[in-house]
Amino acid sequence: MTLSFSRSAPPTGLSHISASTPRAPWIAQRPALILDLDGTLMREDEPMAGGAELLRAYHDRYVIVSNNSTHTALQLARRLRRAGLVVEPGRLVLAGELTIQYLRTRHPHARVLLCASPGLKRHALQSGCQLVEERADIVALALDKRFSYARLERVTQALARGAQFVVSNTDANHPGPAGHVVPQTGALMQAVMVASGCSPGHVVGKPGPAMFEEGLRRLGRPRGEVVVIGDNPATDALGAVRAGLRYLLVGDGDLADAATLADLMRCATPAHAVLPEARASSQAPVRVLSTA
Ligand SMILES: [Mg+2]
């Protein structure tokens, strides 16, 4: 699907910000947004400062592109609504769902040993994937909170017999509330890699291009009119630059442009077109592309 948006009207809900503070350059250019979820809009079930306000302001010109491989878009939209963020499912581009789409389109007849949440497994079955426990052609790994030694053993055996290894995303963890660190798919992937000696043949999630391309497709906007906002330099910034998109980072890290989205909306930093290490080496100001 391609989402509709208003090109002429400025984002509503930001007038009180511009009235009291200098308008951030990236807001003044009225971009469409590709937003990360965990660590940017949410910390587990808690919305982060400025998230709800930003979604209201950009209600018709954003997508959320997340390495979440636990939920379907419908499930996640309900979870976000309970947390106070109203998001249409069509605005959620998720690594788990895109992994199922990849399996269906690229390997339509494959026997798939899928390690994933019950919800994603249901989605895979409803999408037509053939899920098996024996003689798998593909091992597909997403965030599986029931992952166990027995599961690790089964996956390792399948890879030893020649199954392909597909992973939804490689994030080792993401930030939870109060400094809590939440293990992610990448932690399970590392266990599989150590046990089997096999590396993934295909990774669906960020920083790979598939998620950003799907986000751009749904926005229906040229790359020069889109800004990526995330918290992870290794996925959000790297993926944005590889996709030819500008980006901004939030969070506690040294490379963050602002601590929260609320701070970012008041931040004078222009969106970046190159990676932090390239910025540090050049010391040259990055020129922001006109999107007027
Ligand atoms: Mg994140």
PDB file of C-alpha atoms and ligand atoms in Angstrom:
ATOM      1  CA  MET A   1       0.000   0.000   0.000  1.00  0.00           C
ATOM      2  CA  THR A   2       1.007   3.627  -0.453  1.00  0.00           C
ATOM      3  CA  LEU A   3      -0.068   5.939   2.328  1.00  0.00           C
ATOM      4  CA  SER A   4      -1.674   9.232   1.563  1.00  0.00           C
ATOM      5  CA  PHE A   5      -0.167  12.460   2.821  1.00  0.00           C
ATOM      6  CA  SER A   6      -0.669  16.161   2.486  1.00  0.00           C
ATOM      7  CA  ARG A   7       2.170  17.879   0.635  1.00  0.00           C
ATOM      8  CA  SER A   8       0.910  21.434   1.009  1.00  0.00           C
ATOM      9  CA  ALA A   9      -0.117  21.669   4.647  1.00  0.00           C
ATOM     10  CA  PRO A  10       2.593  22.053   7.283  1.00  0.00           C
ATOM     11  CA  PRO A  11       2.600  19.469  10.063  1.00  0.00           C
ATOM     12  CA  THR A  12      -0.041  20.406  12.556  1.00  0.00           C
ATOM     13  CA  GLY A  13       0.653  20.386  16.266  1.00  0.00           C
ATOM     14  CA  LEU A  14       4.071  22.019  16.058  1.00  0.00           C
ATOM     15  CA  SER A  15       2.954  25.650  16.151  1.00  0.00           C
ATOM     16  CA  HIS A  16       3.456  25.917  19.898  1.00  0.00           C
ATOM     17  CA  ILE A  17       7.009  24.701  19.457  1.00  0.00           C
ATOM     18  CA  SER A  18       7.895  27.117  16.701  1.00  0.00           C
ATOM     19  CA  ALA A  19       6.290  29.976  18.577  1.00  0.00           C
ATOM     20  CA  SER A  20       8.476  29.547  21.636  1.00  0.00           C
ATOM     21  CA  THR A  21      11.681  28.117  20.194  1.00  0.00           C
ATOM     22  CA  PRO A  22      13.663  28.302  16.960  1.00  0.00           C
ATOM     23  CA  ARG A  23      12.187  25.818  14.494  1.00  0.00           C
ATOM     24  CA  ALA A  24      14.515  22.896  13.967  1.00  0.00           C
ATOM     25  CA  PRO A  25      15.884  22.931  10.414  1.00  0.00           C
ATOM     26  CA  TRP A  26      14.708  19.410   9.729  1.00  0.00           C
ATOM     27  CA  ILE A  27      11.141  20.317  10.771  1.00  0.00           C
ATOM     28  CA  ALA A  28      11.151  23.548   8.757  1.00  0.00           C
ATOM     29  CA  GLN A  29      11.781  21.514   5.629  1.00  0.00           C
ATOM     30  CA  ARG A  30       8.636  19.464   6.277  1.00  0.00           C
ATOM     31  CA  PRO A  31      10.072  16.039   5.499  1.00  0.00           C
ATOM     32  CA  ALA A  32       8.269  12.743   5.707  1.00  0.00           C
ATOM     33  CA  LEU A  33       9.653  10.567   8.479  1.00  0.00           C
ATOM     34  CA  ILE A  34      10.889   7.008   8.773  1.00  0.00           C
ATOM     35  CA  LEU A  35      10.842   6.426  12.526  1.00  0.00           C
ATOM     36  CA  ASP A  36      12.482   3.702  14.545  1.00  0.00           C
ATOM     37  CA  LEU A  37      10.408   2.244  17.376  1.00  0.00           C
ATOM     38  CA  ASP A  38      12.408   0.740  20.270  1.00  0.00           C
ATOM     39  CA  GLY A  39      14.625   3.323  21.898  1.00  0.00           C
ATOM     40  CA  THR A  40      13.146   6.089  19.764  1.00  0.00           C
ATOM     41  CA  LEU A  41       9.366   6.109  20.229  1.00  0.00           C
ATOM     42  CA  MET A  42       9.143   3.477  22.982  1.00  0.00           C
ATOM     43  CA  ARG A  43      11.091   1.790  25.741  1.00  0.00           C
ATOM     44  CA  GLU A  44       9.275  -1.534  25.967  1.00  0.00           C
ATOM     45  CA  ASP A  45       5.726  -0.465  26.851  1.00  0.00           C
ATOM     46  CA  GLU A  46       6.537   3.116  27.785  1.00  0.00           C
ATOM     47  CA  PRO A  47       6.288   5.918  25.208  1.00  0.00           C
ATOM     48  CA  MET A  48       9.296   8.183  25.170  1.00  0.00           C
ATOM     49  CA  ALA A  49       9.078  11.948  25.549  1.00  0.00           C
ATOM     50  CA  GLY A  50       7.789  13.660  22.422  1.00  0.00           C
ATOM     51  CA  GLY A  51       6.719  10.473  20.636  1.00  0.00           C
ATOM     52  CA  ALA A  52       2.954  10.970  20.799  1.00  0.00           C
ATOM     53  CA  GLU A  53       3.334  14.635  19.913  1.00  0.00           C
ATOM     54  CA  LEU A  54       5.491  13.840  16.892  1.00  0.00           C
ATOM     55  CA  LEU A  55       3.072  11.193  15.612  1.00  0.00           C
ATOM     56  CA  ARG A  56       0.166  13.627  15.919  1.00  0.00           C
ATOM     57  CA  ALA A  57       2.116  16.318  14.106  1.00  0.00           C
ATOM     58  CA  TYR A  58       3.180  13.984  11.286  1.00  0.00           C
ATOM     59  CA  HIS A  59      -0.011  11.953  11.255  1.00  0.00           C
ATOM     60  CA  ASP A  60      -0.081  11.741   7.454  1.00  0.00           C
ATOM     61  CA  ARG A  61       3.615  11.624   6.653  1.00  0.00           C
ATOM     62  CA  TYR A  62       5.419   8.965   8.636  1.00  0.00           C
ATOM     63  CA  VAL A  63       6.047   5.260   8.770  1.00  0.00           C
ATOM     64  CA  ILE A  64       7.594   3.308  11.618  1.00  0.00           C
ATOM     65  CA  VAL A  65      10.336   0.990  10.399  1.00  0.00           C
ATOM     66  CA  SER A  66      11.312  -1.397  13.175  1.00  0.00           C
ATOM     67  CA  ASN A  67      13.409  -4.511  13.591  1.00  0.00           C
ATOM     68  CA  ASN A  68      10.568  -5.842  15.771  1.00  0.00           C
ATOM     69  CA  SER A  69      10.228  -9.508  14.830  1.00  0.00           C
ATOM     70  CA  THR A  70       7.756 -10.489  17.553  1.00  0.00           C
ATOM     71  CA  HIS A  71       4.522  -8.818  16.479  1.00  0.00           C
ATOM     72  CA  THR A  72       2.430  -8.461  13.390  1.00  0.00           C
ATOM     73  CA  ALA A  73       1.527  -4.897  12.480  1.00  0.00           C
ATOM     74  CA  LEU A  74      -2.005  -5.417  13.795  1.00  0.00           C
ATOM     75  CA  GLN A  75      -0.751  -6.748  17.123  1.00  0.00           C
ATOM     76  CA  LEU A  76       1.803  -3.991  17.482  1.00  0.00           C
ATOM     77  CA  ALA A  77      -0.727  -1.258  16.619  1.00  0.00           C
ATOM     78  CA  ARG A  78      -2.908  -2.542  19.489  1.00  0.00           C
ATOM     79  CA  ARG A  79       0.061  -2.583  21.871  1.00  0.00           C
ATOM     80  CA  LEU A  80       1.016   0.956  20.875  1.00  0.00           C
ATOM     81  CA  ARG A  81      -2.561   2.135  21.332  1.00  0.00           C
ATOM     82  CA  ARG A  82      -2.582   0.740  24.882  1.00  0.00           C
ATOM     83  CA  ALA A  83       0.570   2.770  25.492  1.00  0.00           C
ATOM     84  CA  GLY A  84      -1.067   5.915  24.123  1.00  0.00           C
ATOM     85  CA  LEU A  85       0.362   5.955  20.583  1.00  0.00           C
ATOM     86  CA  VAL A  86      -2.279   5.773  17.859  1.00  0.00           C
ATOM     87  CA  VAL A  87      -0.681   4.209  14.771  1.00  0.00           C
ATOM     88  CA  GLU A  88      -2.432   2.630  11.766  1.00  0.00           C
ATOM     89  CA  PRO A  89      -1.098  -0.896  11.088  1.00  0.00           C
ATOM     90  CA  GLY A  90      -0.266   0.159   7.531  1.00  0.00           C
ATOM     91  CA  ARG A  91       2.301   2.573   8.924  1.00  0.00           C
ATOM     92  CA  LEU A  92       4.268  -0.234  10.602  1.00  0.00           C
ATOM     93  CA  VAL A  93       7.064  -1.879   8.605  1.00  0.00           C
ATOM     94  CA  LEU A  94       8.321  -4.761  10.746  1.00  0.00           C
ATOM     95  CA  ALA A  95      11.276  -7.104  10.298  1.00  0.00           C
ATOM     96  CA  GLY A  96       9.255 -10.148  11.361  1.00  0.00           C
ATOM     97  CA  GLU A  97       6.475  -9.614   8.837  1.00  0.00           C
ATOM     98  CA  LEU A  98       8.974  -8.722   6.120  1.00  0.00           C
ATOM     99  CA  THR A  99      10.822 -11.975   6.868  1.00  0.00           C
ATOM    100  CA  ILE A 100       7.634 -13.929   6.224  1.00  0.00           C
ATOM    101  CA  GLN A 101       7.055 -11.941   3.053  1.00  0.00           C
ATOM    102  CA  TYR A 102      10.621 -12.723   1.952  1.00  0.00           C
ATOM    103  CA  LEU A 103      10.088 -16.439   2.559  1.00  0.00           C
ATOM    104  CA  ARG A 104       6.793 -16.460   0.668  1.00  0.00           C
ATOM    105  CA  THR A 105       8.054 -14.516  -2.348  1.00  0.00           C
ATOM    106  CA  ARG A 106      11.628 -15.828  -2.645  1.00  0.00           C
ATOM    107  CA  HIS A 107      11.185 -19.370  -1.336  1.00  0.00           C
ATOM    108  CA  PRO A 108       7.501 -20.168  -1.910  1.00  0.00           C
ATOM    109  CA  HIS A 109       7.930 -23.962  -1.806  1.00  0.00           C
ATOM    110  CA  ALA A 110      10.511 -24.185   0.984  1.00  0.00           C
ATOM    111  CA  ARG A 111      10.105 -26.240   4.133  1.00  0.00           C
ATOM    112  CA  VAL A 112      10.786 -23.703   6.875  1.00  0.00           C
ATOM    113  CA  LEU A 113      11.898 -24.347  10.441  1.00  0.00           C
ATOM    114  CA  LEU A 114      10.718 -21.080  11.984  1.00  0.00           C
ATOM    115  CA  CYS A 115      11.829 -19.913  15.428  1.00  0.00           C
ATOM    116  CA  ALA A 116       9.477 -17.061  16.285  1.00  0.00           C
ATOM    117  CA  SER A 117       6.659 -15.862  18.504  1.00  0.00           C
ATOM    118  CA  PRO A 118       3.320 -17.706  18.307  1.00  0.00           C
ATOM    119  CA  GLY A 119       1.837 -14.636  16.619  1.00  0.00           C
ATOM    120  CA  LEU A 120       4.451 -14.537  13.869  1.00  0.00           C
ATOM    121  CA  LYS A 121       4.129 -18.288  13.336  1.00  0.00           C
ATOM    122  CA  ARG A 122       0.369 -17.882  12.876  1.00  0.00           C
ATOM    123  CA  HIS A 123       1.024 -15.090  10.415  1.00  0.00           C
ATOM    124  CA  ALA A 124       3.484 -17.327   8.529  1.00  0.00           C
ATOM    125  CA  LEU A 125       0.942 -20.136   8.273  1.00  0.00           C
ATOM    126  CA  GLN A 126      -1.809 -17.753   7.175  1.00  0.00           C
ATOM    127  CA  SER A 127       0.582 -16.363   4.554  1.00  0.00           C
ATOM    128  CA  GLY A 128       1.104 -19.844   3.135  1.00  0.00           C
ATOM    129  CA  CYS A 129       4.504 -20.780   4.551  1.00  0.00           C
ATOM    130  CA  GLN A 130       5.143 -24.485   5.046  1.00  0.00           C
ATOM    131  CA  LEU A 131       6.405 -24.735   8.626  1.00  0.00           C
ATOM    132  CA  VAL A 132       8.200 -27.948   9.556  1.00  0.00           C
ATOM    133  CA  GLU A 133      10.258 -29.402  12.354  1.00  0.00           C
ATOM    134  CA  GLU A 134      12.154 -31.978  10.254  1.00  0.00           C
ATOM    135  CA  ARG A 135      14.011 -31.893   6.915  1.00  0.00           C
ATOM    136  CA  ALA A 136      13.912 -28.096   6.709  1.00  0.00           C
ATOM    137  CA  ASP A 137      15.205 -26.259   3.629  1.00  0.00           C
ATOM    138  CA  ILE A 138      15.439 -23.017   5.578  1.00  0.00           C
ATOM    139  CA  VAL A 139      15.975 -22.145   9.220  1.00  0.00           C
ATOM    140  CA  ALA A 140      14.298 -18.765   9.818  1.00  0.00           C
ATOM    141  CA  LEU A 141      15.104 -17.047  13.100  1.00  0.00           C
ATOM    142  CA  ALA A 142      13.095 -14.198  14.613  1.00  0.00           C
ATOM    143  CA  LEU A 143      12.718 -13.168  18.259  1.00  0.00           C
ATOM    144  CA  ASP A 144      11.554 -16.347  19.994  1.00  0.00           C
ATOM    145  CA  LYS A 145      11.131 -15.906  23.742  1.00  0.00           C
ATOM    146  CA  ARG A 146      10.609 -19.646  24.105  1.00  0.00           C
ATOM    147  CA  PHE A 147      13.958 -20.427  22.469  1.00  0.00           C
ATOM    148  CA  SER A 148      15.623 -23.267  24.387  1.00  0.00           C
ATOM    149  CA  TYR A 149      18.561 -25.654  24.300  1.00  0.00           C
ATOM    150  CA  ALA A 150      16.331 -28.210  22.551  1.00  0.00           C
ATOM    151  CA  ARG A 151      15.449 -25.615  19.908  1.00  0.00           C
ATOM    152  CA  LEU A 152      19.104 -24.693  19.491  1.00  0.00           C
ATOM    153  CA  GLU A 153      19.937 -28.352  18.979  1.00  0.00           C
ATOM    154  CA  ARG A 154      17.211 -28.783  16.340  1.00  0.00           C
ATOM    155  CA  VAL A 155      18.281 -25.656  14.469  1.00  0.00           C
ATOM    156  CA  THR A 156      21.937 -26.678  14.588  1.00  0.00           C
ATOM    157  CA  GLN A 157      21.112 -30.109  13.161  1.00  0.00           C
ATOM    158  CA  ALA A 158      19.084 -28.563  10.342  1.00  0.00           C
ATOM    159  CA  LEU A 159      21.933 -26.218   9.402  1.00  0.00           C
ATOM    160  CA  ALA A 160      24.421 -29.093   9.563  1.00  0.00           C
ATOM    161  CA  ARG A 161      22.245 -30.927   7.013  1.00  0.00           C
ATOM    162  CA  GLY A 162      22.474 -27.948   4.657  1.00  0.00           C
ATOM    163  CA  ALA A 163      19.467 -25.762   5.446  1.00  0.00           C
ATOM    164  CA  GLN A 164      19.786 -22.070   4.558  1.00  0.00           C
ATOM    165  CA  PHE A 165      19.924 -19.645   7.470  1.00  0.00           C
ATOM    166  CA  VAL A 166      17.632 -16.578   7.339  1.00  0.00           C
ATOM    167  CA  VAL A 167      17.467 -14.066  10.196  1.00  0.00           C
ATOM    168  CA  SER A 168      14.917 -11.308  10.748  1.00  0.00           C
ATOM    169  CA  ASN A 169      17.418  -8.927  12.364  1.00  0.00           C
ATOM    170  CA  THR A 170      20.772  -8.998  14.077  1.00  0.00           C
ATOM    171  CA  ASP A 171      20.240  -6.565  16.982  1.00  0.00           C
ATOM    172  CA  ALA A 172      21.745  -8.075  20.133  1.00  0.00           C
ATOM    173  CA  ASN A 173      19.467  -6.032  22.416  1.00  0.00           C
ATOM    174  CA  HIS A 174      17.440  -2.865  22.718  1.00  0.00           C
ATOM    175  CA  PRO A 175      16.937  -0.444  25.626  1.00  0.00           C
ATOM    176  CA  GLY A 176      14.094  -1.082  28.058  1.00  0.00           C
ATOM    177  CA  PRO A 177      12.793   1.117  30.853  1.00  0.00           C
ATOM    178  CA  ALA A 178      14.995   2.163  33.783  1.00  0.00           C
ATOM    179  CA  GLY A 179      18.202   1.006  32.125  1.00  0.00           C
ATOM    180  CA  HIS A 180      16.893  -2.505  31.546  1.00  0.00           C
ATOM    181  CA  VAL A 181      18.538  -4.212  28.560  1.00  0.00           C
ATOM    182  CA  VAL A 182      16.180  -6.368  26.464  1.00  0.00           C
ATOM    183  CA  PRO A 183      17.832  -9.264  24.569  1.00  0.00           C
ATOM    184  CA  GLN A 184      16.966  -9.362  20.865  1.00  0.00           C
ATOM    185  CA  THR A 185      17.074 -11.758  17.916  1.00  0.00           C
ATOM    186  CA  GLY A 186      20.789 -11.159  17.407  1.00  0.00           C
ATOM    187  CA  ALA A 187      21.564 -12.741  20.775  1.00  0.00           C
ATOM    188  CA  LEU A 188      19.812 -15.937  19.661  1.00  0.00           C
ATOM    189  CA  MET A 189      21.547 -15.715  16.296  1.00  0.00           C
ATOM    190  CA  GLN A 190      24.931 -15.603  18.010  1.00  0.00           C
ATOM    191  CA  ALA A 191      24.097 -18.773  19.915  1.00  0.00           C
ATOM    192  CA  VAL A 192      23.129 -20.510  16.665  1.00  0.00           C
ATOM    193  CA  MET A 193      26.269 -19.276  14.916  1.00  0.00           C
ATOM    194  CA  VAL A 194      28.539 -20.487  17.706  1.00  0.00           C
ATOM    195  CA  ALA A 195      26.808 -23.865  17.928  1.00  0.00           C
ATOM    196  CA  SER A 196      26.554 -24.500  14.188  1.00  0.00           C
ATOM    197  CA  GLY A 197      29.491 -22.610  12.728  1.00  0.00           C
ATOM    198  CA  CYS A 198      27.024 -21.164  10.180  1.00  0.00           C
ATOM    199  CA  SER A 199      26.385 -17.495   9.450  1.00  0.00           C
ATOM    200  CA  PRO A 200      23.098 -16.150   8.121  1.00  0.00           C
ATOM    201  CA  GLY A 201      22.821 -16.195   4.355  1.00  0.00           C
ATOM    202  CA  HIS A 202      20.197 -13.474   4.437  1.00  0.00           C
ATOM    203  CA  VAL A 203      19.249 -10.815   7.004  1.00  0.00           C
ATOM    204  CA  VAL A 204      15.960  -9.004   6.401  1.00  0.00           C
ATOM    205  CA  GLY A 205      16.033  -6.171   8.960  1.00  0.00           C
ATOM    206  CA  LYS A 206      17.885  -2.903   9.308  1.00  0.00           C
ATOM    207  CA  PRO A 207      20.517  -1.865   8.300  1.00  0.00           C
ATOM    208  CA  GLY A 208      19.655  -3.836   5.147  1.00  0.00           C
ATOM    209  CA  PRO A 209      17.803  -2.016   2.373  1.00  0.00           C
ATOM    210  CA  ALA A 210      14.506  -3.953   2.375  1.00  0.00           C
ATOM    211  CA  MET A 211      12.952  -2.210   5.372  1.00  0.00           C
ATOM    212  CA  PHE A 212      13.835   1.295   4.170  1.00  0.00           C
ATOM    213  CA  GLU A 213      12.689   0.566   0.622  1.00  0.00           C
ATOM    214  CA  GLU A 214       9.356  -0.702   1.947  1.00  0.00           C
ATOM    215  CA  GLY A 215       9.054   2.416   4.111  1.00  0.00           C
ATOM    216  CA  LEU A 216       9.744   4.641   1.111  1.00  0.00           C
ATOM    217  CA  ARG A 217       7.247   2.712  -0.988  1.00  0.00           C
ATOM    218  CA  ARG A 218       4.516   3.256   1.572  1.00  0.00           C
ATOM    219  CA  LEU A 219       5.367   6.945   1.992  1.00  0.00           C
ATOM    220  CA  GLY A 220       5.436   7.515  -1.752  1.00  0.00           C
ATOM    221  CA  ARG A 221       7.968  10.311  -1.307  1.00  0.00           C
ATOM    222  CA  PRO A 222      11.365  10.911  -2.945  1.00  0.00           C
ATOM    223  CA  ARG A 223      14.403  10.093  -0.820  1.00  0.00           C
ATOM    224  CA  GLY A 224      15.403  13.754  -0.573  1.00  0.00           C
ATOM    225  CA  GLU A 225      12.136  14.526   1.231  1.00  0.00           C
ATOM    226  CA  VAL A 226      12.511  11.817   3.882  1.00  0.00           C
ATOM    227  CA  VAL A 227      14.418  11.850   7.192  1.00  0.00           C
ATOM    228  CA  VAL A 228      15.141   8.730   9.253  1.00  0.00           C
ATOM    229  CA  ILE A 229      14.990   9.166  13.038  1.00  0.00           C
ATOM    230  CA  GLY A 230      16.376   6.368  15.195  1.00  0.00           C
ATOM    231  CA  ASP A 231      18.591   5.617  18.154  1.00  0.00           C
ATOM    232  CA  ASN A 232      21.038   3.069  16.780  1.00  0.00           C
ATOM    233  CA  PRO A 233      23.985   4.207  14.625  1.00  0.00           C
ATOM    234  CA  ALA A 234      24.615   0.627  13.462  1.00  0.00           C
ATOM    235  CA  THR A 235      21.092   0.087  12.124  1.00  0.00           C
ATOM    236  CA  ASP A 236      19.276   3.404  11.734  1.00  0.00           C
ATOM    237  CA  ALA A 237      22.157   5.660  10.674  1.00  0.00           C
ATOM    238  CA  LEU A 238      24.000   3.058   8.600  1.00  0.00           C
ATOM    239  CA  GLY A 239      20.800   1.842   6.941  1.00  0.00           C
ATOM    240  CA  ALA A 240      19.711   5.404   6.175  1.00  0.00           C
ATOM    241  CA  VAL A 241      23.019   6.352   4.577  1.00  0.00           C
ATOM    242  CA  ARG A 242      23.114   3.146   2.540  1.00  0.00           C
ATOM    243  CA  ALA A 243      19.585   3.906   1.334  1.00  0.00           C
ATOM    244  CA  GLY A 244      20.523   7.463   0.383  1.00  0.00           C
ATOM    245  CA  LEU A 245      18.478   9.004   3.205  1.00  0.00           C
ATOM    246  CA  ARG A 246      19.326  11.645   5.794  1.00  0.00           C
ATOM    247  CA  TYR A 247      19.025  10.794   9.471  1.00  0.00           C
ATOM    248  CA  LEU A 248      19.000  12.052  13.055  1.00  0.00           C
ATOM    249  CA  LEU A 249      19.727  10.084  16.222  1.00  0.00           C
ATOM    250  CA  VAL A 250      18.146  10.270  19.661  1.00  0.00           C
ATOM    251  CA  GLY A 251      19.082   8.563  22.915  1.00  0.00           C
ATOM    252  CA  ASP A 252      21.859   8.409  25.462  1.00  0.00           C
ATOM    253  CA  GLY A 253      24.687   7.508  23.096  1.00  0.00           C
ATOM    254  CA  ASP A 254      27.640   9.747  22.281  1.00  0.00           C
ATOM    255  CA  LEU A 255      26.440  10.074  18.694  1.00  0.00           C
ATOM    256  CA  ALA A 256      22.884  11.151  19.544  1.00  0.00           C
ATOM    257  CA  ASP A 257      21.709  14.536  18.287  1.00  0.00           C
ATOM    258  CA  ALA A 258      19.190  14.823  21.157  1.00  0.00           C
ATOM    259  CA  ALA A 259      18.152  12.758  24.174  1.00  0.00           C
ATOM    260  CA  THR A 260      14.499  12.375  23.147  1.00  0.00           C
ATOM    261  CA  LEU A 261      12.157  13.209  20.291  1.00  0.00           C
ATOM    262  CA  ALA A 262      10.893  16.128  22.369  1.00  0.00           C
ATOM    263  CA  ASP A 263      14.430  17.504  22.471  1.00  0.00           C
ATOM    264  CA  LEU A 264      14.995  16.720  18.811  1.00  0.00           C
ATOM    265  CA  MET A 265      12.021  18.861  17.813  1.00  0.00           C
ATOM    266  CA  ARG A 266      13.866  21.818  19.353  1.00  0.00           C
ATOM    267  CA  CYS A 267      17.273  20.766  18.052  1.00  0.00           C
ATOM    268  CA  ALA A 268      19.154  23.003  15.636  1.00  0.00           C
ATOM    269  CA  THR A 269      21.156  20.107  14.184  1.00  0.00           C
ATOM    270  CA  PRO A 270      20.383  19.508  10.500  1.00  0.00           C
ATOM    271  CA  ALA A 271      19.756  15.968   9.334  1.00  0.00           C
ATOM    272  CA  HIS A 272      22.937  14.095   8.446  1.00  0.00           C
ATOM    273  CA  ALA A 273      23.738  12.617   5.066  1.00  0.00           C
ATOM    274  CA  VAL A 274      26.920  10.769   6.082  1.00  0.00           C
ATOM    275  CA  LEU A 275      27.887   8.468   8.937  1.00  0.00           C
ATOM    276  CA  PRO A 276      29.195   9.918  12.232  1.00  0.00           C
ATOM    277  CA  GLU A 277      32.765   8.785  11.587  1.00  0.00           C
ATOM    278  CA  ALA A 278      32.764  10.537   8.221  1.00  0.00           C
ATOM    279  CA  ARG A 279      31.414  13.701   9.854  1.00  0.00           C
ATOM    280  CA  ALA A 280      34.101  13.585  12.519  1.00  0.00           C
ATOM    281  CA  SER A 281      36.876  13.165   9.975  1.00  0.00           C
ATOM    282  CA  SER A 282      35.731  15.882   7.619  1.00  0.00           C
ATOM    283  CA  GLN A 283      34.594  18.442  10.220  1.00  0.00           C
ATOM    284  CA  ALA A 284      32.685  19.994   7.362  1.00  0.00           C
ATOM    285  CA  PRO A 285      29.097  21.100   7.879  1.00  0.00           C
ATOM    286  CA  VAL A 286      26.605  18.878   6.097  1.00  0.00           C
ATOM    287  CA  ARG A 287      24.444  20.761   3.661  1.00  0.00           C
ATOM    288  CA  VAL A 288      20.773  19.908   4.012  1.00  0.00           C
ATOM    289  CA  LEU A 289      19.023  19.136   0.771  1.00  0.00           C
ATOM    290  CA  SER A 290      16.143  21.440  -0.043  1.00  0.00           C
ATOM    291  CA  THR A 291      12.771  19.725   0.101  1.00  0.00           C
ATOM    292  CA  ALA A 292      10.644  22.775  -0.582  1.00  0.00           C
TER     293      ALA A 292
HETATM  294 MG    MG B   1      15.973   1.396  18.131  1.00  0.00          MG
END
